[in-house]
Short mmCIF file of C-alpha atoms in Angstrom, two decimals:
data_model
loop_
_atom_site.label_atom_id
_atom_site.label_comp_id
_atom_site.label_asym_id
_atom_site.label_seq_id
_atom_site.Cartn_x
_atom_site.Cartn_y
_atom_site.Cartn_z
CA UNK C 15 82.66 95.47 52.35
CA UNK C 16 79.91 92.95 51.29
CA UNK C 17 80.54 91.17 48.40
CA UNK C 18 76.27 90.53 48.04
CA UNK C 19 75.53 93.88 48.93
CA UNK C 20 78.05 95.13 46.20
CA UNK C 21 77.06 92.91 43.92
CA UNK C 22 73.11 93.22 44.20
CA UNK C 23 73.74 97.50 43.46
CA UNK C 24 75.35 96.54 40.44
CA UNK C 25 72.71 94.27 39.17
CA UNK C 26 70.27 96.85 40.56
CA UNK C 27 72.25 99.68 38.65
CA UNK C 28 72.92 97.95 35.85
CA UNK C 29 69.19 96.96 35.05
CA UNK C 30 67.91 100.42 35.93
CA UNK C 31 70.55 101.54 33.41
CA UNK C 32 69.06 99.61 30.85
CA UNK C 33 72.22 97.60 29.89
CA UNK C 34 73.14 94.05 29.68
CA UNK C 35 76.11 92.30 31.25
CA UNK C 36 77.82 91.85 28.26
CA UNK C 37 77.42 95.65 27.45
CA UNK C 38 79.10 96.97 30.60
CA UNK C 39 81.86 94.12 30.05
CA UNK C 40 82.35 95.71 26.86
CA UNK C 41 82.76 99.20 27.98
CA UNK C 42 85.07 97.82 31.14
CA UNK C 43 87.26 95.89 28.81
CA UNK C 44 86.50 92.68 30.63
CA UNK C 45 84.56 89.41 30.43
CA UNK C 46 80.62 89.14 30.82
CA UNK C 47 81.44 86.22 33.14
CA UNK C 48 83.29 88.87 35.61
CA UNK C 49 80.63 91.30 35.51
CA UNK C 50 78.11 88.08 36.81
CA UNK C 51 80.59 87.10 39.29
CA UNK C 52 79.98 89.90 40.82
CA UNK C 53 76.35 90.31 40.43
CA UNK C 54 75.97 86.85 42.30
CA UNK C 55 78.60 88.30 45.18
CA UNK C 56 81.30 85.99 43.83
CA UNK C 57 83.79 88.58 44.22
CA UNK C 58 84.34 92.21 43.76
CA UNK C 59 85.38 94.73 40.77
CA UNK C 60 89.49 95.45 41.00
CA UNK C 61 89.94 99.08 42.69
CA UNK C 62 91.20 99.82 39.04
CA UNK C 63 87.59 99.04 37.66
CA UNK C 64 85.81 100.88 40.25
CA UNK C 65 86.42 104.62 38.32
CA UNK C 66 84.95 103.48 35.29
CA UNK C 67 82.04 101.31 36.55
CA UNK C 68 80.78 104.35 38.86
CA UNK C 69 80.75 105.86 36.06
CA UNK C 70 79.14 104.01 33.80
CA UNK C 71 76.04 102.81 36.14
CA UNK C 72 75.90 106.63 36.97
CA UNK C 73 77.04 106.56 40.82
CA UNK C 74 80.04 107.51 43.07
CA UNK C 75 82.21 104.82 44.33
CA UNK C 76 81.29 104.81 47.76
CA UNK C 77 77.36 103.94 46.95
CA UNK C 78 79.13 101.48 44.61
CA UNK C 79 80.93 100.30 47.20
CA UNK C 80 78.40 100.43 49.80
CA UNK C 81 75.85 98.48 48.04
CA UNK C 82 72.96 101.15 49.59
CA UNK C 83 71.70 103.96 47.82
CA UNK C 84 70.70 107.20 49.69
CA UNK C 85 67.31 108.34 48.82
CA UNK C 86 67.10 111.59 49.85
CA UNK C 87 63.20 112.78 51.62
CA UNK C 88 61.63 115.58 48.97
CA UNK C 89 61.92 118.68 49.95
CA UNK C 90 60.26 120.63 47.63
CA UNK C 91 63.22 122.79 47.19
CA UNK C 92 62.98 125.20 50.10
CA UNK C 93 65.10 128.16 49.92
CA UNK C 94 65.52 128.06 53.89
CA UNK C 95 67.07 124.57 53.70
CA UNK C 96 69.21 125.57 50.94
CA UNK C 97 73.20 125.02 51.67
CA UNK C 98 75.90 126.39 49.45
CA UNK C 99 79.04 124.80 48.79
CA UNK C 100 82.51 126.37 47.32
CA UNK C 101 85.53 124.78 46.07
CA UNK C 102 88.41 126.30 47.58
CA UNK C 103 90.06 125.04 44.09
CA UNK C 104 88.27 126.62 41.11
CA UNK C 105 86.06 128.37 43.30
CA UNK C 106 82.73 127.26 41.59
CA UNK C 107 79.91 127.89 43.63
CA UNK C 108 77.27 124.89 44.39
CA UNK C 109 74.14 124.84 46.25
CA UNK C 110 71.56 121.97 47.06
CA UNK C 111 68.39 122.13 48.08
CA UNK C 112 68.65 119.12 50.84
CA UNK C 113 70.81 116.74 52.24
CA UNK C 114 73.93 115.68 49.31
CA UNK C 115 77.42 114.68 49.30
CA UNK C 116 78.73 117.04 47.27
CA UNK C 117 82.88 117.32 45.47
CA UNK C 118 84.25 119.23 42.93
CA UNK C 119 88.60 119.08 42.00
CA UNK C 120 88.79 115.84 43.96
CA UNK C 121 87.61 117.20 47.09
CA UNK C 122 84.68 116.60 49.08
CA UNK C 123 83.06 119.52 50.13
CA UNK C 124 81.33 121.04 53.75
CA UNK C 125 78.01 123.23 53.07
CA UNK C 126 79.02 127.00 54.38
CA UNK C 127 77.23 128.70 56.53
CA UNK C 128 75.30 131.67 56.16
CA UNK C 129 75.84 134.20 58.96
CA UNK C 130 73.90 136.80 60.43
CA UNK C 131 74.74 140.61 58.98
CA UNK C 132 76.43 142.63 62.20
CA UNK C 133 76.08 145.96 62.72
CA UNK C 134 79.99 145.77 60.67
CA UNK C 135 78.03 143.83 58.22
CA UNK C 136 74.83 145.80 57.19
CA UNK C 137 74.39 145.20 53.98
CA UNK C 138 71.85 147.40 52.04
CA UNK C 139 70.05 146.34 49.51
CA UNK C 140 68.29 148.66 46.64
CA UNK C 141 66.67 147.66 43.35
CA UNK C 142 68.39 149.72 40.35
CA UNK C 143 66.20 148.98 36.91
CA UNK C 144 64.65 145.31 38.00
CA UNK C 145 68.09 144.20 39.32
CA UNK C 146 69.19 144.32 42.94
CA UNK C 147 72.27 146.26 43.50
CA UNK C 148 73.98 145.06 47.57
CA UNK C 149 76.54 147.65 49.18
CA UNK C 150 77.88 147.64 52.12
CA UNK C 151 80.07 150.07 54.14
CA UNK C 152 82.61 147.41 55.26
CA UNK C 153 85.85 147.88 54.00
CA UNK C 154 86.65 145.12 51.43
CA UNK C 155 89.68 143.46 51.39
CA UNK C 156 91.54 140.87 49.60
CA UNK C 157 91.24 138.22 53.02
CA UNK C 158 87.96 139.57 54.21
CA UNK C 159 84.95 140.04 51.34
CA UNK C 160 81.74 138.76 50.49
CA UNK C 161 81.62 135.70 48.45
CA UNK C 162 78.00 135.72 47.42
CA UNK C 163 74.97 136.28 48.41
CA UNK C 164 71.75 133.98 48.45
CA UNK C 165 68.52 135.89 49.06
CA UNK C 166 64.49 135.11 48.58
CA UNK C 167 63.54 138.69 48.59
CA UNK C 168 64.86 142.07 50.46
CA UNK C 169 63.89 140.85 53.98
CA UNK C 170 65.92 138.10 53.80
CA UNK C 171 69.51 137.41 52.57
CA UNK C 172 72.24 134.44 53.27
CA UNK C 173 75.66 136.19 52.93
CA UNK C 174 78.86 134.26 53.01
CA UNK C 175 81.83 135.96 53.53
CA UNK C 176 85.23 134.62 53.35
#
């Protein structure tokens, strides 16, 4: 870990955040002084600091940490280079339309991937009053059933099934 790099993202953070030194020493419970220690890569926030500070200048720890920010390329939000994520916790659903680090419960989490429908897979797909309504003649069990479904339009669906 750089102790410049760190501390040039959270000057960099901090300004684009609007606040002052003293104002983020104030929410931290610490000194101004500390806060431009580390700006000037004097040192390094305590590991108990580092929850609180991502938080504050808006960033998980490990960009914090780091001292580089990701900027991701636009992608104009193309459904074909949408992934979908699920935590195996709560089971939200999450989906990105490029390249992200994504966690939910404490865990970071892979993208799934969509697979193809097999013959024991056909889904079919009508349209009952404006809504789409998806069947499928697979049996449906408690280990083995369809999660969601992502789809642009009838031709083409992403199915992930657990």
């Amino acid at each position: 870990m750089d102790q410049s790099k760190v501390g040039a993202m959270i000057l960099h953070l901090r300004r684009q955040c609007g606040m002052t030194q003293r104002e983020v020493a104030e929410k931290l419970s610490i000194s101004d002084k500390t806060v431009s220690k580390w700006e000037r890569g004097l040192g390094c926030p305590d590991i108990s600091l580092l929850r609180e500070l991502s938080h504050i200048l808006g960033v998980n720890i490990e960009t914090l940490l780091s001292g580089e920010s990701m900027i991701n390329e636009r992608d104009m939000g193309n459904m074909k280079r949408t992934r979908f994520y699920v935590c195996p916790e709560c089971m939200n659903i999450i989906s990105s339309s490029g390249n992200a680090e994504i966690s939910c419960c404490g865990k970071r989490l892979s993208s799934l991937m969509a697979q193809e429908n097999s013959d024991s897979h056909r889904l079919e797909i009508s349209e009952v009053e404006d809504e789409l309504y998806i069947t499928s003649g697979h049996e449906m069990k408690k280990e083995h059933f369809i999660s969601f479904v992502a789809g642009m339009n009838f031709k083409l669906c992403k199915c992930i099934f657990s």
